Coordinates of C-alpha atoms and ligand atoms in Angstrom, one line a residue:
M1 CA 90.4 147.8 -49.9
K2 CA 89.4 144.5 -51.5
K3 CA 89.3 141.6 -48.9
S4 CA 90.4 138.1 -49.7
R5 CA 90.5 135.0 -47.5
I6 CA 93.2 132.3 -47.9
G7 CA 92.8 128.8 -46.3
I8 CA 95.9 126.8 -45.5
L9 CA 96.3 123.1 -44.5
T10 CA 98.9 120.4 -44.1
G11 CA 98.2 116.9 -45.3
G12 CA 99.9 113.4 -45.1
G13 CA 102.8 112.5 -43.0
D14 CA 104.2 115.4 -40.9
C15 CA 107.8 116.6 -41.1
A16 CA 110.0 119.5 -40.2
G17 CA 109.5 122.5 -42.5
L18 CA 105.7 122.7 -42.5
N19 CA 105.6 125.4 -39.8
P20 CA 108.2 127.7 -41.4
A21 CA 106.2 127.5 -44.7
M22 CA 102.9 128.4 -43.0
K23 CA 104.6 131.2 -41.1
W24 CA 105.8 132.7 -44.3
V25 CA 102.5 132.3 -46.1
V26 CA 100.9 134.3 -43.3
K27 CA 103.6 136.9 -43.0
T28 CA 103.7 137.6 -46.7
A29 CA 100.0 137.6 -47.3
T30 CA 99.3 139.9 -44.4
D31 CA 102.3 142.2 -44.7
D32 CA 101.0 145.8 -44.4
R33 CA 103.3 147.3 -47.1
L34 CA 102.6 144.5 -49.6
Q35 CA 98.9 144.7 -49.0
G36 CA 99.0 148.4 -49.8
E37 CA 100.9 147.7 -53.0
R38 CA 98.6 144.9 -54.1
G39 CA 95.4 146.7 -53.1
V40 CA 94.1 143.5 -51.5
Q41 CA 93.8 142.7 -47.8
Y42 CA 94.4 139.1 -47.2
E43 CA 93.4 137.1 -44.1
V44 CA 94.6 133.6 -43.5
I45 CA 92.6 130.8 -41.9
G46 CA 94.4 127.6 -40.8
I47 CA 92.4 124.4 -41.3
R48 CA 93.2 121.6 -38.8
D49 CA 94.1 118.0 -39.7
G50 CA 94.5 118.3 -43.4
W51 CA 91.6 117.5 -45.7
K52 CA 89.7 116.0 -42.7
G53 CA 89.4 119.6 -41.5
L54 CA 87.7 120.7 -44.7
V55 CA 85.3 117.8 -44.5
Q56 CA 84.3 118.7 -40.9
A57 CA 84.5 122.5 -40.9
D58 CA 80.9 123.2 -41.9
P59 CA 80.0 126.7 -40.6
S60 CA 76.3 125.8 -40.4
R61 CA 77.3 123.3 -37.7
G62 CA 78.1 124.5 -34.1
D63 CA 81.5 122.9 -33.9
S64 CA 83.1 124.2 -37.1
Q65 CA 85.4 126.6 -35.1
E66 CA 87.2 123.5 -33.7
W67 CA 88.6 122.9 -37.2
L68 CA 89.6 126.5 -37.9
V69 CA 92.5 128.7 -36.6
P70 CA 92.7 132.3 -37.7
L71 CA 96.4 133.0 -38.3
S72 CA 97.9 136.4 -37.6
Q73 CA 101.5 137.6 -37.8
D74 CA 101.4 137.3 -34.0
T75 CA 100.2 133.7 -34.0
V76 CA 102.9 132.4 -36.4
R77 CA 105.8 134.5 -35.1
T78 CA 107.7 131.5 -33.5
W79 CA 106.5 128.7 -35.8
D80 CA 109.6 128.5 -37.9
R81 CA 111.5 127.0 -35.0
T82 CA 109.2 124.1 -34.4
G83 CA 108.9 120.7 -36.1
G84 CA 105.7 118.8 -37.1
T85 CA 102.7 120.9 -38.0
M86 CA 100.9 123.4 -35.7
L87 CA 97.7 122.7 -37.6
G88 CA 97.8 118.9 -37.3
T89 CA 97.5 116.6 -40.3
S90 CA 95.7 113.4 -41.4
R91 CA 95.8 111.0 -44.3
T92 CA 92.1 111.7 -45.0
N93 CA 91.3 111.3 -48.7
P94 CA 88.0 113.1 -49.5
Y95 CA 87.9 111.4 -52.9
N96 CA 88.4 107.9 -51.3
P97 CA 86.1 105.8 -53.6
K98 CA 84.9 103.8 -50.5
N99 CA 83.7 107.0 -48.8
D100 CA 83.6 110.0 -51.1
Q101 CA 83.3 113.2 -49.1
S102 CA 84.5 115.6 -51.8
K103 CA 81.1 117.3 -52.1
K104 CA 81.3 118.3 -48.4
V105 CA 84.7 119.7 -49.0
L106 CA 83.5 121.8 -52.0
Q107 CA 80.5 123.1 -50.0
N108 CA 82.6 124.0 -47.0
I109 CA 85.1 125.9 -49.1
E110 CA 82.2 127.9 -50.5
K111 CA 80.5 128.4 -47.0
L112 CA 83.8 129.4 -45.5
R113 CA 84.3 131.9 -48.3
L114 CA 87.8 130.7 -49.1
D115 CA 89.1 132.7 -52.1
A116 CA 92.2 130.6 -52.3
L117 CA 93.6 127.5 -50.7
V118 CA 97.2 126.6 -49.9
A119 CA 97.8 122.8 -49.6
I120 CA 101.1 121.7 -48.2
G121 CA 101.8 118.0 -48.9
G122 CA 103.1 115.3 -51.0
D123 CA 101.7 113.3 -53.9
D124 CA 98.5 112.3 -52.0
T125 CA 97.6 115.7 -50.6
L126 CA 98.3 117.3 -53.9
S127 CA 96.2 114.8 -55.8
V128 CA 93.2 116.0 -53.8
A129 CA 94.3 119.6 -54.5
C130 CA 94.4 118.9 -58.2
K131 CA 90.9 117.4 -58.2
L132 CA 89.5 120.4 -56.3
A133 CA 91.3 122.7 -58.8
K134 CA 89.4 120.9 -61.6
E135 CA 86.2 121.7 -59.8
G136 CA 87.1 125.4 -59.8
V137 CA 88.8 125.8 -56.4
K138 CA 91.7 128.2 -56.5
V139 CA 94.5 126.0 -55.1
V140 CA 98.2 126.4 -54.7
G141 CA 100.5 123.6 -53.6
I142 CA 103.7 123.5 -51.5
P143 CA 105.8 120.3 -51.8
K144 CA 106.7 118.4 -48.6
T145 CA 107.8 114.9 -47.9
I146 CA 110.9 113.4 -46.3
D147 CA 110.8 110.9 -49.1
K148 CA 111.7 113.6 -51.7
D149 CA 109.9 111.5 -54.3
L150 CA 107.6 114.3 -55.6
W151 CA 108.0 114.8 -59.3
G152 CA 108.6 118.4 -60.6
T153 CA 110.7 119.7 -57.8
D154 CA 114.3 119.1 -56.7
Y155 CA 113.3 119.7 -53.0
T156 CA 110.5 118.8 -50.7
L157 CA 110.3 120.2 -47.2
G158 CA 111.4 117.9 -44.5
F159 CA 114.1 116.0 -46.4
E160 CA 117.2 117.7 -45.1
T161 CA 116.1 117.6 -41.5
A162 CA 115.4 113.9 -41.9
L163 CA 118.9 113.4 -43.4
N164 CA 120.4 115.2 -40.4
V165 CA 118.6 112.8 -38.1
I166 CA 120.0 109.8 -40.1
V167 CA 123.6 111.2 -39.8
E168 CA 123.3 112.0 -36.1
E169 CA 121.9 108.6 -35.2
I170 CA 124.6 106.8 -37.3
D171 CA 127.3 108.8 -35.7
R172 CA 125.9 107.6 -32.3
L173 CA 125.8 104.0 -33.5
R174 CA 129.4 104.1 -34.7
T175 CA 130.9 104.2 -31.2
T176 CA 128.9 101.3 -29.9
A177 CA 129.3 99.3 -33.2
G178 CA 133.1 99.9 -33.0
S179 CA 133.4 98.9 -29.4
H180 CA 131.7 95.5 -30.1
K181 CA 133.0 95.0 -33.6
R182 CA 129.3 94.6 -34.8
V183 CA 127.5 95.1 -38.0
F184 CA 124.7 97.6 -37.8
V185 CA 121.8 97.7 -40.2
V186 CA 120.0 101.0 -40.2
E187 CA 116.5 101.1 -41.8
T188 CA 115.4 104.4 -43.2
M189 CA 111.9 105.5 -44.4
G190 CA 111.3 106.7 -48.0
R191 CA 108.6 104.3 -49.4
T192 CA 109.6 103.3 -52.9
A193 CA 112.3 106.1 -53.2
G194 CA 115.9 105.6 -52.1
W195 CA 116.8 109.3 -51.5
L196 CA 116.8 109.1 -47.7
A197 CA 118.9 106.0 -47.7
L198 CA 121.2 107.0 -50.4
E199 CA 121.9 110.6 -49.4
G200 CA 121.6 109.8 -45.7
G201 CA 124.1 106.9 -46.1
E202 CA 126.4 109.1 -48.2
S203 CA 126.3 111.9 -45.6
A204 CA 127.0 109.5 -42.8
G205 CA 129.7 107.6 -44.7
A206 CA 127.9 104.2 -44.6
Y207 CA 129.7 101.2 -46.0
I208 CA 126.7 99.7 -47.8
I209 CA 123.5 101.5 -49.0
L210 CA 120.6 99.5 -50.3
I211 CA 117.8 101.3 -52.1
P212 CA 114.4 100.3 -53.6
E213 CA 115.5 101.3 -57.1
Y214 CA 118.1 98.4 -57.2
D215 CA 117.3 94.9 -55.9
F216 CA 120.2 93.6 -53.8
S217 CA 121.7 90.1 -53.5
I218 CA 122.3 89.0 -49.9
D219 CA 125.3 87.0 -51.0
K220 CA 126.8 90.1 -52.4
V221 CA 126.1 92.1 -49.2
N222 CA 127.8 89.4 -47.2
E223 CA 130.8 89.3 -49.5
L224 CA 131.2 93.0 -49.2
V225 CA 131.0 92.9 -45.4
L226 CA 133.7 90.1 -45.3
E227 CA 135.9 91.9 -47.8
G228 CA 135.7 95.1 -45.6
R229 CA 136.7 93.1 -42.5
R230 CA 139.6 91.5 -44.4
Q231 CA 140.7 95.1 -45.2
G232 CA 140.7 96.0 -41.5
A233 CA 137.2 97.4 -40.8
R234 CA 136.2 96.9 -37.1
Y235 CA 132.5 97.4 -37.7
D236 CA 130.1 98.2 -40.5
I237 CA 127.2 100.5 -41.0
I238 CA 124.7 99.4 -43.6
V239 CA 121.8 101.6 -44.5
V240 CA 118.7 100.0 -46.0
A241 CA 115.6 101.8 -47.3
E242 CA 112.3 100.5 -46.0
G243 CA 111.3 99.8 -49.6
A244 CA 114.5 97.9 -50.6
K245 CA 114.1 94.2 -51.5
P246 CA 116.3 91.3 -52.4
A247 CA 116.4 90.2 -56.1
G248 CA 113.4 88.0 -56.7
G249 CA 111.8 89.0 -53.4
S250 CA 109.2 91.6 -52.5
E251 CA 108.9 94.6 -50.3
T252 CA 108.7 93.9 -46.5
V253 CA 105.2 95.0 -45.3
K254 CA 104.7 95.8 -41.6
D255 CA 101.0 95.0 -41.3
G256 CA 98.2 94.3 -43.8
L257 CA 96.8 97.8 -43.5
I258 CA 96.2 100.0 -46.5
D259 CA 95.6 103.8 -46.0
S260 CA 92.9 105.8 -47.8
F261 CA 95.3 106.6 -50.6
G262 CA 96.0 102.9 -51.1
H263 CA 99.5 102.7 -49.5
K264 CA 100.8 99.7 -47.6
T265 CA 102.9 100.3 -44.5
L266 CA 106.5 99.3 -45.3
G267 CA 109.0 98.2 -42.7
G268 CA 111.0 95.3 -41.4
I269 CA 113.6 94.8 -44.1
G270 CA 116.4 95.9 -41.7
E271 CA 115.7 93.1 -39.2
T272 CA 115.4 90.5 -41.9
L273 CA 118.7 91.7 -43.5
A274 CA 120.5 91.7 -40.1
K275 CA 119.6 88.1 -39.5
A276 CA 120.7 87.1 -43.0
I277 CA 124.1 88.9 -42.5
Q278 CA 124.7 87.3 -39.2
E279 CA 123.9 83.9 -40.6
G280 CA 126.0 84.4 -43.7
T281 CA 129.1 86.1 -42.2
K282 CA 129.0 84.8 -38.6
L283 CA 129.5 88.4 -37.5
E284 CA 127.3 89.8 -34.7
T285 CA 124.7 92.0 -36.4
R286 CA 122.0 94.3 -35.0
S287 CA 119.4 96.4 -36.6
V288 CA 117.9 99.8 -35.8
V289 CA 114.8 101.2 -37.4
L290 CA 114.9 105.0 -37.5
S291 CA 111.2 105.2 -38.3
H292 CA 109.4 108.4 -37.3
L293 CA 112.5 109.9 -35.6
Q294 CA 113.3 111.0 -39.2
R295 CA 110.1 113.2 -39.2
G296 CA 110.6 114.6 -35.8
G297 CA 112.5 117.5 -34.2
A298 CA 113.1 121.1 -35.1
P299 CA 113.6 122.0 -38.8
C300 CA 117.2 122.4 -39.8
A301 CA 118.4 125.7 -41.3
Y302 CA 117.7 124.5 -44.9
D303 CA 114.1 123.5 -44.1
R304 CA 113.5 126.8 -42.4
R305 CA 114.9 128.7 -45.4
M306 CA 113.1 126.6 -48.0
G307 CA 109.9 126.8 -46.0
R308 CA 110.2 130.5 -46.1
Y309 CA 110.9 130.7 -49.8
F310 CA 108.1 128.2 -50.6
G311 CA 105.6 130.1 -48.4
I312 CA 106.5 133.4 -50.0
A313 CA 106.3 131.9 -53.5
A314 CA 102.9 130.4 -52.8
V315 CA 101.5 133.9 -51.9
D316 CA 103.1 135.3 -55.1
L317 CA 101.1 132.7 -57.1
I318 CA 97.9 133.7 -55.3
V319 CA 98.5 137.4 -55.9
K320 CA 99.2 136.7 -59.6
G321 CA 96.0 134.5 -59.8
D322 CA 98.2 131.7 -61.0
F323 CA 96.2 128.8 -59.5
G324 CA 96.5 125.0 -59.9
K325 CA 100.3 125.3 -59.5
M326 CA 102.8 123.8 -57.0
V327 CA 105.7 126.0 -56.0
S328 CA 108.9 124.2 -56.9
Y329 CA 112.7 124.4 -56.6
R330 CA 114.4 123.4 -59.9
N331 CA 118.0 123.7 -61.0
G332 CA 118.7 126.2 -58.3
H333 CA 115.7 128.4 -58.9
L334 CA 112.3 128.8 -57.3
T335 CA 109.6 128.3 -59.9
S336 CA 106.2 126.6 -60.2
V337 CA 104.7 123.7 -62.0
P338 CA 101.1 122.7 -62.8
I339 CA 100.0 120.3 -60.0
N340 CA 98.5 118.1 -62.7
D341 CA 101.9 117.5 -64.2
V342 CA 103.4 116.4 -60.9
L343 CA 101.0 113.6 -60.1
G344 CA 101.2 109.9 -61.0
K345 CA 105.0 109.8 -61.4
L346 CA 107.6 109.7 -58.8
S347 CA 111.1 111.2 -58.6
L348 CA 113.4 108.2 -57.9
V349 CA 117.1 107.6 -57.7
D350 CA 118.6 107.1 -61.2
V351 CA 120.6 104.0 -60.7
K352 CA 122.6 104.6 -63.9
T353 CA 124.0 107.9 -62.8
Q354 CA 123.6 107.9 -59.0
Y355 CA 124.2 104.4 -57.7
D356 CA 127.2 102.1 -57.7
T357 CA 125.8 98.6 -58.3
E358 CA 129.2 97.0 -57.6
R359 CA 129.8 98.6 -54.2
Y360 CA 126.1 99.0 -53.3
N361 CA 126.8 102.7 -52.5
G362 CA 126.8 106.2 -54.0
R363 CA 128.7 106.7 -57.2
R364 CA 132.4 107.7 -57.1
T365 CA 132.3 109.4 -60.4
I366 CA 130.6 112.7 -59.9
L367 CA 131.3 114.8 -62.9
S368 CA 129.9 112.2 -65.3
R369 CA 126.6 112.2 -63.4
Ligands
F6P1 O1 105.7 109.5 -46.8 C1 106.4 109.8 -45.6 C2 106.6 108.6 -44.8 O2 107.3 108.9 -43.6 C3 107.2 107.4 -45.5 O3 108.6 107.5 -45.6 C4 106.7 106.2 -44.6 O4 106.7 105.0 -45.3 C5 105.3 106.6 -44.2 O5 105.3 108.1 -44.4 C6 105.0 106.3 -42.8 O6 103.6 106.7 -42.6 P1 102.9 106.7 -41.2 O7 103.3 108.0 -40.5 O8 101.5 106.7 -41.5 O9 103.4 105.5 -40.4

């Protein structure tokens, strides 16, 4: 039977859902019955630490095995229950103009005899996949990011698990917030996209939700808080996305560092906002940054299921020889889109149809959305 080798890697920020996707790539590719029907015998090789692994895994060097993990049905059997990525990840950009290592990646793909490559990642990881595809590499993408900002798909792995974390933590905060009659500002991740804050805040029943797509006025936030108290609220939960900013202001940046894809590290708006609320309302206000907790823990049922479907769909694309595509979930259906079409644009909250700019919260008219 014809033999074919698939490489698989996870790149960018980790999240829940990566391991289920990898498990189902391996199970589907190496399924005995399917192999018989296809007339092709696939083997799957895991590449450690994202694109860094493909820069390093040169088989002519003695240490290349450190970067490679042969994946059998047995190896991946329990992976769908675990968070993070069993292969590790990195934010290495082989096309970083300051240190271009793309030639090494191309040579290693050749030397490792990879007939196809599955890249699981967000915009950054897939931008590398797209460039490799243009050089002739047979690549298939699987979308993941807790930010859910990837264009071309309604779902990205990790998002629902992150929402569950937001809800669980806010539920915990409610009891202590209520006991002390405090205002709590909860900062979520999401970069320039407000999905985590908006849908997390909606799920948790937050009083105010601030998103990057709509600049807020601190006076208005304070007015809303005081209005709520006049109406009998004992405490307040305010969710703010890390990328949200006051009108006329700019994003809060944690440190001056820029990663190899050119991103700044956002963070700190929650604390600044808490201080401004305490000053403006004289109410005791605390802030909590959920940070990487949102990326941690076991995948929720939805991420296990979507990881499974995305993994299976990725193998379907490989079997069909339909390369340069990212599997995608659109309008309730699994499908695929050219990776090239996904890049350079982000899926952001549509303020007009999804955000209430008066209440600073989700819309209360759903059917007109
Ligand atoms: O893109 C996912 C994400 O978690 C963002 O929401 C966040 O801004 C960023 O990654 C944090 O990156 P790091 O893990 O490098 O701190």
